[in-house]
Coordinates of C-alpha atoms in Angstrom, one line a residue:
Chain A
M1 CA -65.5 51.4 0.0
K2 CA -62.4 49.8 -1.5
I3 CA -62.8 47.4 -4.5
T4 CA -60.0 45.6 -6.4
I5 CA -60.5 46.0 -10.1
N6 CA -58.0 44.2 -12.4
G7 CA -55.6 43.9 -9.5
K8 CA -55.7 47.5 -8.5
E9 CA -57.5 48.8 -5.4
Q10 CA -60.0 51.7 -6.1
E11 CA -62.3 53.8 -3.9
F12 CA -66.0 53.8 -4.7
A13 CA -69.0 55.3 -2.9
Q14 CA -71.0 52.7 -0.8
G15 CA -74.0 50.8 -2.2
K16 CA -73.0 50.6 -5.9
T17 CA -74.0 47.9 -8.2
L18 CA -71.5 46.0 -10.4
Q19 CA -73.1 47.9 -13.4
A20 CA -72.4 51.3 -11.8
V21 CA -68.8 50.4 -10.9
I22 CA -68.1 49.2 -14.5
Q23 CA -69.6 52.3 -16.0
E24 CA -67.4 54.5 -13.7
C25 CA -64.3 52.6 -15.0
L26 CA -65.1 52.3 -18.7
Q27 CA -66.4 54.6 -21.4
K28 CA -67.7 51.7 -23.5
T29 CA -68.9 48.4 -22.1
N30 CA -69.6 46.4 -25.3
H31 CA -67.5 43.2 -25.6
V32 CA -66.6 43.6 -21.9
I33 CA -66.7 40.4 -19.8
A34 CA -66.9 40.7 -16.0
E35 CA -65.9 38.5 -13.2
H36 CA -67.1 39.3 -9.6
N37 CA -65.2 37.5 -6.9
G38 CA -64.2 34.8 -9.4
N39 CA -67.7 34.3 -10.9
I40 CA -68.5 35.3 -14.4
V41 CA -71.5 37.7 -14.4
R42 CA -73.4 38.1 -17.6
S43 CA -73.9 41.8 -18.6
P44 CA -77.8 41.7 -18.2
Q45 CA -77.1 40.7 -14.5
W46 CA -74.6 43.5 -13.7
A47 CA -77.3 45.8 -12.4
Q48 CA -78.5 43.1 -10.0
I49 CA -75.2 42.5 -8.2
S50 CA -74.3 44.8 -5.3
V51 CA -70.6 45.3 -4.7
K52 CA -69.2 45.3 -1.2
E53 CA -65.9 46.4 0.4
G54 CA -63.0 44.1 -0.5
D55 CA -64.7 42.6 -3.6
Q56 CA -62.6 41.5 -6.5
V57 CA -63.7 42.5 -10.0
E58 CA -62.0 41.4 -13.2
L59 CA -62.9 43.2 -16.5
V60 CA -61.6 41.6 -19.6
T61 CA -62.0 42.0 -23.4
F62 CA -60.7 41.0 -26.7
V63 CA -57.2 42.0 -27.9
G64 CA -55.1 41.1 -30.8
G65 CA -53.6 37.6 -30.6
G66 CA -52.3 34.7 -32.7
Chain B
M1 CA -73.8 21.5 -72.9
Q2 CA -71.0 22.9 -70.7
T3 CA -69.2 26.1 -71.7
T4 CA -65.4 26.0 -71.8
E5 CA -65.5 28.3 -68.8
T6 CA -67.5 26.0 -66.6
K7 CA -65.3 23.0 -67.5
H8 CA -62.2 25.1 -66.5
I9 CA -63.8 26.0 -63.2
E10 CA -64.7 22.4 -62.4
K11 CA -61.2 21.2 -63.1
T12 CA -59.7 23.7 -60.7
Q13 CA -62.4 23.7 -58.0
D14 CA -61.3 23.0 -54.4
T15 CA -63.7 21.6 -51.8
P16 CA -64.5 23.8 -48.9
L17 CA -62.6 23.5 -45.6
V18 CA -65.1 22.2 -43.1
I19 CA -64.6 22.7 -39.4
G20 CA -67.2 21.4 -37.0
G21 CA -69.9 21.5 -39.8
K22 CA -69.1 25.1 -40.9
S23 CA -67.7 25.6 -44.4
F24 CA -64.9 27.9 -45.4
T25 CA -63.7 28.7 -48.9
N26 CA -60.5 30.5 -47.7
R27 CA -57.9 28.3 -46.2
F28 CA -55.8 31.0 -44.7
L29 CA -56.3 31.9 -41.1
L30 CA -55.0 35.2 -39.7
G31 CA -53.8 36.0 -36.2
T32 CA -54.5 39.6 -35.1
G33 CA -51.6 40.2 -32.6
K34 CA -48.7 42.6 -33.0
F35 CA -50.2 44.8 -35.7
K36 CA -48.7 48.4 -35.5
N37 CA -52.2 49.8 -35.7
K38 CA -55.8 48.4 -36.0
Q39 CA -56.3 49.9 -39.5
D40 CA -53.4 47.7 -40.8
L41 CA -55.3 44.7 -39.3
A42 CA -58.6 45.7 -41.0
D43 CA -56.8 46.2 -44.3
S44 CA -55.0 42.8 -44.0
I45 CA -58.3 41.0 -43.3
E46 CA -59.8 42.6 -46.3
A47 CA -56.8 41.9 -48.5
C48 CA -56.5 38.2 -47.8
G49 CA -60.2 37.5 -47.4
T50 CA -59.7 35.3 -44.4
Q51 CA -62.8 33.9 -42.8
I52 CA -61.3 32.9 -39.5
V53 CA -59.2 35.2 -37.2
T54 CA -57.7 34.5 -33.8
V55 CA -58.0 36.9 -30.9
A56 CA -56.9 36.9 -27.3
L57 CA -58.6 37.9 -24.0
R58 CA -56.9 40.2 -21.6
R59 CA -57.6 42.5 -18.6
I60 CA -58.8 45.9 -19.8
D61 CA -56.3 48.7 -19.2
L62 CA -58.4 51.0 -17.2
E63 CA -56.0 54.0 -17.6
H64 CA -55.7 53.9 -21.4
H65 CA -59.0 53.7 -23.3
E66 CA -58.4 51.9 -26.5
E67 CA -60.8 51.0 -29.3
N68 CA -61.8 47.4 -29.1
I69 CA -60.2 45.2 -31.7
L70 CA -63.6 43.7 -32.6
E71 CA -64.6 47.0 -34.2
Y72 CA -62.0 46.2 -36.9
I73 CA -63.1 42.7 -37.6
P74 CA -66.0 42.2 -40.0
K75 CA -69.0 40.4 -38.5
N76 CA -69.0 37.6 -41.0
V77 CA -65.5 36.6 -40.0
T78 CA -65.4 33.7 -37.5
L79 CA -63.7 34.6 -34.2
L80 CA -61.4 32.0 -32.8
T81 CA -60.4 33.1 -29.2
N82 CA -57.1 31.7 -28.0
T83 CA -56.4 30.7 -24.5
S84 CA -53.0 32.4 -24.5
G85 CA -51.7 33.1 -21.0
A86 CA -53.0 29.7 -19.8
R87 CA -50.3 27.6 -18.1
N88 CA -52.5 24.5 -17.6
A89 CA -55.8 23.0 -18.6
Q90 CA -57.8 24.6 -15.8
E91 CA -56.7 28.1 -16.8
A92 CA -57.5 27.4 -20.5
V93 CA -61.0 26.3 -19.4
R94 CA -61.5 29.5 -17.4
I95 CA -60.4 31.7 -20.4
A96 CA -62.8 29.7 -22.6
H97 CA -65.7 30.3 -20.2
L98 CA -64.9 34.0 -20.2
A99 CA -64.8 34.1 -24.0
R100 CA -68.2 32.4 -24.3
E101 CA -69.8 35.1 -22.1
S102 CA -68.9 37.7 -24.7
G103 CA -71.5 36.4 -27.0
C104 CA -68.9 36.1 -29.8
G105 CA -69.3 32.4 -30.4
N106 CA -67.8 29.3 -28.9
W107 CA -64.7 28.7 -31.0
I108 CA -61.6 28.2 -28.9
K109 CA -58.0 27.8 -29.9
I110 CA -56.5 26.0 -26.9
E111 CA -53.0 27.2 -26.2
V112 CA -51.4 26.0 -23.0
I113 CA -47.9 27.1 -22.6
N114 CA -45.6 27.3 -19.6
D115 CA -42.3 27.7 -21.1
S116 CA -41.4 31.3 -21.8
K117 CA -38.3 30.7 -23.9
Y118 CA -39.6 28.4 -26.6
L119 CA -43.4 28.9 -26.1
L120 CA -43.9 25.3 -26.8
P121 CA -47.5 24.0 -26.2
D122 CA -48.0 21.4 -23.4
N123 CA -49.7 18.6 -25.2
N124 CA -50.9 16.8 -22.1
E125 CA -52.7 19.8 -20.6
T126 CA -54.0 20.7 -24.1
I127 CA -55.6 17.2 -24.3
K128 CA -57.2 17.7 -20.8
A129 CA -58.6 21.1 -21.8
T130 CA -59.9 19.8 -25.1
E131 CA -61.8 17.0 -23.4
I132 CA -63.5 19.3 -20.9
L133 CA -64.4 22.0 -23.4
S134 CA -65.7 19.7 -26.1
K135 CA -68.0 18.1 -23.6
E136 CA -69.3 21.6 -22.7
G137 CA -70.1 22.2 -26.4
F138 CA -67.2 24.4 -27.4
M139 CA -65.7 24.1 -30.9
V140 CA -62.1 23.2 -29.9
L141 CA -59.1 23.9 -32.1
P142 CA -56.0 22.9 -30.1
Y143 CA -52.5 24.2 -30.9
M144 CA -50.0 21.4 -30.3
S145 CA -46.5 20.0 -30.8
P146 CA -46.8 17.7 -33.8
D147 CA -46.9 14.3 -32.1
L148 CA -49.0 11.5 -33.5
Y149 CA -50.1 10.0 -30.2
A150 CA -51.1 13.5 -28.8
A151 CA -53.0 14.2 -32.1
R152 CA -54.9 11.0 -31.8
E153 CA -55.8 11.8 -28.2
L154 CA -57.0 15.2 -29.2
V155 CA -59.3 13.8 -31.8
K156 CA -60.6 11.3 -29.3
A157 CA -61.1 14.2 -26.9
G158 CA -63.4 15.9 -29.4
A159 CA -61.0 18.4 -31.1
A160 CA -62.5 20.0 -34.3
T161 CA -59.1 20.3 -35.8
V162 CA -55.5 19.6 -34.9
M163 CA -53.1 22.6 -35.2
P164 CA -49.5 21.5 -35.1
L165 CA -46.7 24.1 -34.9
G166 CA -44.6 24.5 -38.0
S167 CA -41.8 25.9 -35.9
L168 CA -41.5 28.2 -32.8
I169 CA -44.1 30.9 -32.4
G170 CA -43.1 34.1 -34.0
S171 CA -39.8 32.7 -35.3
N172 CA -40.5 32.9 -39.0
Q173 CA -38.5 29.7 -39.5
G174 CA -41.1 27.9 -41.6
I175 CA -42.0 24.2 -41.3
K176 CA -39.1 22.8 -39.3
A177 CA -41.4 20.1 -38.0
K178 CA -42.2 19.0 -41.6
E179 CA -41.6 15.3 -41.3
F180 CA -43.8 15.1 -38.2
I181 CA -46.6 17.2 -39.7
K182 CA -46.5 14.9 -42.7
I183 CA -47.2 11.9 -40.4
L184 CA -50.2 13.8 -38.9
I185 CA -51.5 14.6 -42.4
E186 CA -51.2 10.9 -43.3
E187 CA -52.7 9.5 -40.2
I188 CA -55.2 12.0 -38.8
R189 CA -58.0 11.8 -41.3
D190 CA -61.1 12.7 -39.2
V191 CA -60.3 16.4 -38.7
P192 CA -58.5 19.1 -40.6
I193 CA -54.8 19.7 -40.0
I194 CA -54.0 23.5 -39.7
V195 CA -50.4 24.4 -39.6
D196 CA -50.0 27.1 -37.0
A197 CA -46.9 29.1 -35.8
G198 CA -43.6 29.8 -37.3
I199 CA -44.8 30.3 -40.9
G200 CA -42.8 33.3 -41.9
S201 CA -43.3 33.7 -45.7
P202 CA -45.9 32.9 -48.4
S203 CA -43.6 30.2 -49.8
Q204 CA -43.5 28.4 -46.5
A205 CA -47.3 28.6 -46.3
A206 CA -47.5 27.1 -49.9
E207 CA -45.1 24.4 -48.8
A208 CA -47.4 23.4 -45.9
M209 CA -50.4 23.3 -48.2
E210 CA -48.6 21.4 -51.0
M211 CA -47.8 18.6 -48.6
G212 CA -51.5 18.3 -47.7
A213 CA -52.2 20.5 -44.8
D214 CA -55.8 21.7 -44.8
A215 CA -55.1 25.3 -43.8
V216 CA -52.4 27.6 -42.5
L217 CA -52.5 30.2 -39.8
A218 CA -50.0 33.1 -39.8
N219 CA -49.7 36.2 -37.6
T220 CA -46.3 37.6 -36.9
A221 CA -45.1 37.5 -40.6
V222 CA -48.1 39.6 -41.6
A223 CA -48.3 41.9 -38.6
M224 CA -44.6 42.7 -38.6
A225 CA -44.2 43.1 -42.4
G226 CA -43.6 46.6 -43.9
H227 CA -46.8 46.2 -45.8
P228 CA -49.1 44.0 -43.9
A229 CA -52.1 44.0 -46.3
M230 CA -49.8 43.2 -49.2
I231 CA -48.2 40.2 -47.5
A232 CA -51.6 39.1 -46.2
K233 CA -52.9 38.9 -49.8
A234 CA -49.7 37.1 -50.8
F235 CA -50.2 34.5 -48.0
A236 CA -53.8 33.8 -49.2
M237 CA -52.6 33.4 -52.7
A238 CA -49.8 31.1 -51.6
V239 CA -52.2 29.0 -49.6
E240 CA -54.5 28.6 -52.5
A241 CA -51.6 27.9 -54.9
G242 CA -50.2 25.3 -52.5
R243 CA -53.6 23.7 -52.1
L244 CA -54.1 23.4 -55.8
G245 CA -50.5 22.0 -56.0
Y246 CA -51.5 19.3 -53.5
L247 CA -54.8 18.5 -55.2
S248 CA -53.2 18.3 -58.7
K249 CA -51.1 15.2 -57.6
L250 CA -47.7 16.5 -58.6
P251 CA -45.3 14.0 -60.2
A252 CA -42.6 12.7 -57.9
K253 CA -39.0 14.1 -57.7
K254 CA -36.3 12.3 -59.7
D255 CA -32.5 12.2 -59.5
I256 CA -32.0 12.3 -63.3
A257 CA -33.3 14.5 -66.0
S258 CA -36.4 13.8 -68.0
A259 CA -36.7 15.8 -71.3
S260 CA -39.8 18.1 -71.6
S261 CA -39.5 18.2 -75.4
P262 CA -39.9 15.1 -77.6
L263 CA -36.6 13.2 -78.1
T264 CA -37.4 12.2 -81.7
G265 CA -38.0 14.0 -85.0
F266 CA -35.1 16.5 -84.7
L267 CA -34.9 18.9 -87.7
Y268 CA -31.3 17.9 -88.7
E269 CA -31.5 14.1 -88.3

């Protein structure tokens, strides 16, 4: 299935949870904030969200800024 | 009986900077953008002893795994997440909501900009975002163009501080908006005034503090300096010096000379 992560379409196996998708994309997940189809999902809930074809995922974190 | 040392300390003691009920002994805030490497940032934080640093939120680059900036910021330093990238109140609110989910506190520096040449903050949208986020329980520190009416509205909307720009972001021009910031310092008494943006050298930071600003935030001048940690320390010293200069109630400027030595009892009279 195709999922758009941070604006880029990527291919994943069917039936993944948000947790599994994030772990495939990132080595470390601390300080990562996730949005699933425009809704913020708290990290303890990542494993309860199933991701479907066409879903939009945004993964953000802290960077340097003034 | 007091020792000489205690008396000396009391006479030079500053009061803490209080923002939303939290006390800080250091009045220099550091931005964390543009550092050549994260170790320079960590060294700068240590050198200046800052207790508040700003950070931004961005999409993670999934192709280049970088170490998270938070690994380089001590846990006892208060994180102030900015809403950079927001072009209106709604976008600023969304960024604030994302920041809150990180579990790194609820301090938000509202930054709403939709002019890419001068990067001037949009005061109207900033007021709207401040109102929404303060009601939601955020500690809101809005970055603004120094305008008295806007500052009053921000305070009314629940801002914990007002952060007027000294000059354009990253310009190192110093306090070009001096006369307008002076008005804010004079009139906005309920919350601290933090001069943010454009402060390009320690002397400019001292100038802001000497005129009565409660704190100064700098980023570019530190991050882009040849020796960031050294200038970070110099900034903190300048902020403290300027603060004591303000508290000491300096005598006013005069147009004519006034002798420092007695004008009587000359040796050859």
